[in-house]
Short mmCIF file of N, CA, C and O in Angstrom, two decimals:
data_model
loop_
_atom_site.label_atom_id
_atom_site.label_comp_id
_atom_site.label_asym_id
_atom_site.label_seq_id
_atom_site.Cartn_x
_atom_site.Cartn_y
_atom_site.Cartn_z
N TYR A 84 104.53 108.58 82.28
CA TYR A 84 105.91 108.90 83.08
C TYR A 84 105.62 109.17 84.64
O TYR A 84 106.70 109.13 85.38
N VAL A 85 104.51 109.86 84.91
CA VAL A 85 104.17 110.32 86.28
C VAL A 85 104.25 109.07 87.05
O VAL A 85 104.67 108.96 88.33
N ASP A 86 103.39 108.09 86.48
CA ASP A 86 103.16 106.77 87.13
C ASP A 86 104.79 106.17 87.30
O ASP A 86 105.15 105.72 88.42
N TRP A 87 105.79 106.31 86.35
CA TRP A 87 107.14 105.59 86.54
C TRP A 87 108.06 106.40 87.32
O TRP A 87 108.95 105.81 87.92
N LEU A 88 107.68 107.74 87.71
CA LEU A 88 108.35 108.66 88.71
C LEU A 88 108.10 108.01 90.02
O LEU A 88 109.07 108.20 90.99
N LEU A 89 107.06 107.25 90.25
CA LEU A 89 106.60 106.76 91.60
C LEU A 89 107.15 105.24 91.47
O LEU A 89 107.52 104.75 92.79
N THR A 90 106.71 104.54 90.54
CA THR A 90 106.77 102.81 90.72
C THR A 90 108.37 102.65 90.63
O THR A 90 108.75 101.51 91.13
N VAL A 91 108.95 103.21 89.76
CA VAL A 91 110.35 102.94 89.48
C VAL A 91 111.16 102.86 90.39
O VAL A 91 111.93 101.88 91.26
N PRO A 92 111.30 104.02 91.30
CA PRO A 92 112.20 104.08 92.52
C PRO A 92 111.65 103.42 93.83
O PRO A 92 112.54 102.66 94.37
N LEU A 93 110.37 103.09 93.65
CA LEU A 93 109.90 102.21 94.90
C LEU A 93 110.06 100.75 94.72
O LEU A 93 110.45 100.03 95.48
N LEU A 94 110.13 100.43 93.24
CA LEU A 94 110.60 98.99 93.02
C LEU A 94 112.01 98.75 93.32
O LEU A 94 112.39 97.63 93.89
N LEU A 95 112.79 99.71 92.97
CA LEU A 95 114.15 99.50 93.40
C LEU A 95 114.50 99.60 94.93
O LEU A 95 115.20 98.82 95.48
N ILE A 96 113.78 100.57 95.52
CA ILE A 96 113.85 100.38 97.14
C ILE A 96 113.31 98.96 97.55
O ILE A 96 114.18 98.70 98.68
N GLU A 97 112.46 98.52 97.18
CA GLU A 97 111.84 97.13 97.53
C GLU A 97 113.01 96.11 97.40
O GLU A 97 113.12 95.42 98.26
N LEU A 98 113.50 96.10 96.12
CA LEU A 98 114.55 95.46 95.88
C LEU A 98 115.78 95.31 96.94
O LEU A 98 116.30 94.39 97.42
N ILE A 99 116.03 96.56 97.30
CA ILE A 99 117.17 96.73 98.22
C ILE A 99 116.68 96.23 99.79
O ILE A 99 117.43 95.60 100.42
N LEU A 100 115.56 96.49 100.03
CA LEU A 100 114.74 96.08 101.33
C LEU A 100 114.95 94.55 101.50
O LEU A 100 115.54 94.04 102.55
N VAL A 101 114.75 93.70 100.42
CA VAL A 101 114.67 92.38 100.37
C VAL A 101 116.12 91.80 100.40
O VAL A 101 116.53 90.41 100.72
N MET A 102 117.18 92.56 100.19
CA MET A 102 118.58 92.05 100.18
C MET A 102 119.10 91.95 101.58
O MET A 102 120.07 91.43 101.69
N LYS A 103 118.33 92.56 102.60
CA LYS A 103 118.75 92.38 103.86
C LYS A 103 120.10 92.86 104.26
O LYS A 103 121.13 92.20 104.90
N LEU A 104 120.50 94.01 103.79
CA LEU A 104 121.71 94.67 104.01
C LEU A 104 121.61 95.54 105.29
O LEU A 104 120.60 95.63 105.84
N PRO A 105 122.94 95.83 105.87
CA PRO A 105 122.72 96.60 106.97
C PRO A 105 121.82 98.04 106.95
O PRO A 105 121.83 98.63 105.86
N GLN A 106 121.23 98.61 108.03
CA GLN A 106 120.46 99.56 107.94
C GLN A 106 121.04 100.95 107.24
O GLN A 106 120.29 101.42 106.38
N ALA A 107 122.19 101.09 107.61
CA ALA A 107 122.78 102.21 106.99
C ALA A 107 123.11 102.20 105.51
O ALA A 107 122.73 103.05 104.77
N GLU A 108 123.42 100.95 105.17
CA GLU A 108 123.81 100.62 103.85
C GLU A 108 122.39 100.83 103.02
O GLU A 108 122.35 101.26 101.98
N THR A 109 121.18 100.15 103.47
CA THR A 109 120.03 100.05 102.99
C THR A 109 119.48 101.65 102.70
O THR A 109 119.16 101.75 101.73
N VAL A 110 119.63 102.34 103.64
CA VAL A 110 119.23 103.84 103.55
C VAL A 110 119.93 104.42 102.47
O VAL A 110 119.35 105.44 101.60
N SER A 111 121.41 104.21 102.59
CA SER A 111 122.03 105.08 101.50
C SER A 111 121.74 104.43 100.14
O SER A 111 121.76 105.22 99.26
N LEU A 112 121.85 103.24 100.02
CA LEU A 112 121.49 102.75 98.59
C LEU A 112 120.16 102.97 98.12
O LEU A 112 119.95 103.46 96.86
N GLY A 113 119.16 103.08 99.03
CA GLY A 113 117.88 103.33 98.63
C GLY A 113 117.63 104.82 98.22
O GLY A 113 117.12 105.16 97.25
N LEU A 114 118.11 105.68 98.87
CA LEU A 114 118.38 107.15 98.55
C LEU A 114 119.07 107.47 97.29
O LEU A 114 118.57 108.07 96.34
N LYS A 115 120.23 106.72 96.81
CA LYS A 115 120.98 106.96 95.81
C LYS A 115 120.09 106.35 94.55
O LYS A 115 119.92 107.05 93.46
N LEU A 116 119.59 105.03 94.74
CA LEU A 116 118.95 104.41 93.71
C LEU A 116 117.54 105.28 93.32
O LEU A 116 117.24 105.17 92.32
N GLY A 117 116.96 105.48 94.15
CA GLY A 117 115.61 106.21 94.29
C GLY A 117 115.98 107.57 93.43
O GLY A 117 114.93 107.73 92.48
N VAL A 118 116.79 108.23 93.78
CA VAL A 118 116.99 109.58 93.16
C VAL A 118 117.49 109.38 91.70
O VAL A 118 117.01 110.01 90.65
N ALA A 119 118.43 108.48 91.62
CA ALA A 119 118.79 108.09 90.10
C ALA A 119 117.80 107.67 89.33
O ALA A 119 117.75 108.06 88.11
N SER A 120 116.82 106.61 89.82
CA SER A 120 115.90 106.03 88.88
C SER A 120 114.85 107.29 88.63
O SER A 120 114.36 107.28 87.49
N ALA A 121 114.45 108.10 89.49
CA ALA A 121 113.53 109.25 89.17
C ALA A 121 114.15 110.19 88.28
O ALA A 121 113.68 110.58 87.18
N LEU A 122 115.59 110.63 88.44
CA LEU A 122 116.13 111.34 87.45
C LEU A 122 116.16 110.62 85.96
O LEU A 122 116.02 111.42 85.13
N MET A 123 116.36 109.40 85.78
CA MET A 123 116.34 108.56 84.60
C MET A 123 115.14 108.89 84.04
O MET A 123 114.96 109.04 82.74
N VAL A 124 113.96 108.71 84.86
CA VAL A 124 112.58 108.91 84.08
C VAL A 124 112.44 110.28 83.88
O VAL A 124 111.85 110.59 82.72
N ALA A 125 112.84 111.20 84.67
CA ALA A 125 112.58 112.71 84.28
C ALA A 125 113.34 112.96 83.08
O ALA A 125 112.79 113.95 82.21
N LEU A 126 114.46 112.49 82.80
CA LEU A 126 115.24 112.98 81.67
C LEU A 126 114.85 112.04 80.39
O LEU A 126 114.98 112.59 79.35
N GLY A 127 114.05 111.07 80.39
CA GLY A 127 113.49 110.54 79.53
C GLY A 127 112.12 111.13 78.73
O GLY A 127 112.09 110.86 77.63
N TYR A 128 111.47 111.67 79.73
CA TYR A 128 110.34 112.33 79.25
C TYR A 128 110.42 113.55 78.21
O TYR A 128 109.70 113.42 77.19
N PRO A 129 111.33 114.39 78.43
CA PRO A 129 111.61 115.37 77.44
C PRO A 129 112.00 114.70 75.92
O PRO A 129 111.44 115.35 74.92
N GLY A 130 112.73 113.79 75.96
CA GLY A 130 112.92 113.08 74.68
C GLY A 130 111.88 112.60 74.17
O GLY A 130 111.78 112.33 72.84
N GLU A 131 110.89 112.00 74.92
CA GLU A 131 109.66 111.30 74.41
C GLU A 131 108.76 112.30 73.72
O GLU A 131 108.11 112.05 72.75
N ILE A 132 108.58 113.58 74.01
CA ILE A 132 107.70 114.37 73.50
C ILE A 132 108.44 115.32 72.32
O ILE A 132 107.77 116.11 71.94
N GLN A 133 109.76 114.97 72.15
CA GLN A 133 110.25 115.74 70.88
C GLN A 133 109.93 114.99 69.61
O GLN A 133 110.19 113.89 69.38
N GLU A 134 109.98 116.00 68.55
CA GLU A 134 109.69 115.37 67.21
C GLU A 134 111.11 115.40 66.48
O GLU A 134 111.25 114.47 65.52
N ASP A 135 112.05 116.14 66.87
CA ASP A 135 113.45 116.19 66.33
C ASP A 135 114.26 114.85 66.86
O ASP A 135 114.35 114.59 68.06
N LEU A 136 114.62 114.06 65.93
CA LEU A 136 115.24 112.73 66.17
C LEU A 136 116.57 113.11 67.08
O LEU A 136 117.03 112.38 67.94
N ALA A 137 117.47 114.03 66.60
CA ALA A 137 118.65 114.38 67.22
C ALA A 137 118.34 114.85 68.57
O ALA A 137 119.07 114.62 69.50
N VAL A 138 117.40 115.68 68.91
CA VAL A 138 116.97 116.09 70.32
C VAL A 138 116.52 114.77 71.18
O VAL A 138 116.89 114.75 72.28
N ARG A 139 115.85 113.90 70.46
CA ARG A 139 115.46 112.63 71.18
C ARG A 139 116.51 112.01 71.60
O ARG A 139 116.85 111.40 72.82
N TRP A 140 117.68 111.74 70.65
CA TRP A 140 118.86 111.05 71.00
C TRP A 140 119.65 111.63 72.07
O TRP A 140 120.27 111.11 73.00
N PHE A 141 119.57 112.96 72.29
CA PHE A 141 120.38 113.91 73.38
C PHE A 141 119.69 113.44 74.70
O PHE A 141 120.39 113.08 75.42
N TRP A 142 118.39 113.49 74.62
CA TRP A 142 117.77 113.09 76.06
C TRP A 142 117.85 111.64 76.37
O TRP A 142 118.07 111.38 77.67
N TRP A 143 117.98 110.97 75.27
CA TRP A 143 118.12 109.22 75.51
C TRP A 143 119.36 109.27 76.26
O TRP A 143 119.85 108.53 77.21
N LYS A 144 120.54 109.88 75.70
CA LYS A 144 121.93 109.76 76.17
C LYS A 144 122.07 110.24 77.66
O LYS A 144 122.61 109.71 78.43
N LEU A 145 121.21 111.39 77.81
CA LEU A 145 121.38 112.00 79.34
C LEU A 145 120.85 110.87 80.24
O LEU A 145 121.10 110.75 81.50
N ALA A 146 119.63 110.44 79.72
CA ALA A 146 118.87 109.37 80.76
C ALA A 146 119.58 108.19 80.87
O ALA A 146 119.31 107.29 82.02
N MET A 147 120.57 107.80 79.99
CA MET A 147 121.27 106.65 80.13
C MET A 147 122.37 106.80 81.37
O MET A 147 122.82 105.81 81.72
N ILE A 148 122.66 107.94 81.59
CA ILE A 148 123.76 108.12 82.68
C ILE A 148 123.18 107.45 84.16
O ILE A 148 123.92 106.64 84.41
N PRO A 149 122.02 108.00 84.47
CA PRO A 149 121.62 107.36 85.81
C PRO A 149 121.02 105.98 85.55
O PRO A 149 121.06 105.07 86.43
N PHE A 150 120.73 105.60 84.37
CA PHE A 150 120.29 104.05 84.17
C PHE A 150 121.47 103.25 84.41
O PHE A 150 121.56 102.18 85.11
N CYS A 151 122.87 103.66 84.02
CA CYS A 151 124.01 102.73 83.77
C CYS A 151 124.41 102.71 85.41
O CYS A 151 124.78 101.93 85.81
N TYR A 152 124.24 104.01 86.12
CA TYR A 152 124.42 103.91 87.45
C TYR A 152 123.53 102.93 88.20
O TYR A 152 124.16 102.26 89.04
N VAL A 153 122.53 103.03 87.94
CA VAL A 153 121.58 102.15 88.72
C VAL A 153 121.78 100.79 88.31
O VAL A 153 121.94 99.87 89.39
N VAL A 154 122.16 100.45 87.24
CA VAL A 154 122.68 98.90 86.88
C VAL A 154 123.80 98.40 87.44
O VAL A 154 123.86 97.42 88.10
N LEU A 155 124.77 99.38 87.63
CA LEU A 155 125.88 99.11 88.10
C LEU A 155 125.81 98.86 89.68
O LEU A 155 126.15 97.95 90.19
N MET A 156 125.02 99.79 90.36
CA MET A 156 124.98 99.51 91.71
C MET A 156 124.16 98.32 92.09
O MET A 156 124.35 97.79 93.14
N LEU A 157 123.31 97.96 91.25
CA LEU A 157 122.35 96.78 91.57
C LEU A 157 123.48 95.44 91.35
O LEU A 157 123.28 94.47 92.02
N ILE A 158 124.15 95.55 90.21
CA ILE A 158 125.06 94.51 90.10
C ILE A 158 126.00 94.18 91.33
O ILE A 158 126.29 93.14 91.85
N VAL A 159 126.63 95.48 91.62
CA VAL A 159 127.45 95.27 92.81
C VAL A 159 126.74 94.80 94.14
O VAL A 159 127.40 94.12 94.87
N GLY A 160 125.64 95.57 94.25
CA GLY A 160 125.00 95.31 95.69
C GLY A 160 124.43 93.88 95.50
O GLY A 160 124.45 93.23 96.66
N LEU A 161 123.90 93.39 94.42
CA LEU A 161 123.37 92.06 94.46
C LEU A 161 124.49 90.86 94.61
O LEU A 161 124.53 89.92 95.18
N ASN A 162 125.80 91.29 94.18
CA ASN A 162 126.82 90.40 94.43
C ASN A 162 127.39 90.17 95.89
O ASN A 162 127.62 89.16 96.42
N GLU A 163 127.30 91.48 96.38
CA GLU A 163 127.55 91.53 97.88
C GLU A 163 126.49 90.72 98.75
O GLU A 163 126.92 89.99 99.63
N ALA A 164 125.36 91.17 98.41
CA ALA A 164 124.20 90.48 99.17
C ALA A 164 124.26 88.83 98.96
O ALA A 164 123.95 88.13 99.98
N THR A 165 124.38 88.35 97.79
CA THR A 165 124.51 86.90 97.73
C THR A 165 125.71 86.48 98.35
O THR A 165 125.58 85.39 98.68
N ARG A 166 126.79 87.12 98.33
CA ARG A 166 128.07 86.63 98.82
C ARG A 166 127.71 86.47 100.49
O ARG A 166 128.18 85.51 101.17
N LYS A 167 126.98 87.23 100.93
CA LYS A 167 126.77 87.26 102.40
C LYS A 167 125.48 86.25 103.00
O LYS A 167 125.45 86.02 103.94
N GLN A 168 125.04 85.57 102.03
CA GLN A 168 123.74 84.78 102.13
C GLN A 168 124.62 83.43 102.77
O GLN A 168 125.53 83.02 102.12
N PRO A 169 123.89 82.71 103.66
CA PRO A 169 124.40 81.43 104.08
C PRO A 169 124.07 80.42 103.10
O PRO A 169 123.37 80.64 102.19
N SER A 170 125.09 79.31 103.11
CA SER A 170 125.08 78.44 102.02
C SER A 170 123.75 77.74 102.02
O SER A 170 123.42 77.35 103.40
N PRO A 171 122.96 77.01 101.01
CA PRO A 171 121.92 76.25 101.23
C PRO A 171 122.06 75.05 101.91
O PRO A 171 123.25 74.34 101.69
N ALA A 172 120.99 74.55 102.66
CA ALA A 172 121.23 73.04 103.27
C ALA A 172 121.05 72.17 102.23
O ALA A 172 120.50 72.13 101.18
N ALA A 173 122.01 71.09 102.44
CA ALA A 173 122.25 70.05 101.51
C ALA A 173 120.99 68.99 101.59
O ALA A 173 120.35 68.86 102.44
#
């Protein structure tokens, strides 16, 4: 989980950087997704170390909140970035 706290946000930030969005939007989206993905991993860890199944599901549900946010932001962001790309040469 310590590794994921570093690699998951960095991978999302890298994905945002290759989308070639305006600088302000890149910084804003990178910060939001970086924090959300770190929060997602941090919320998943307590559930991983629990033995009580009900408590595990509780932490899983909490971790799904930032996960769904990340997925939604990527879908919206990727759609906008794809739309802004020039059409391919024939």
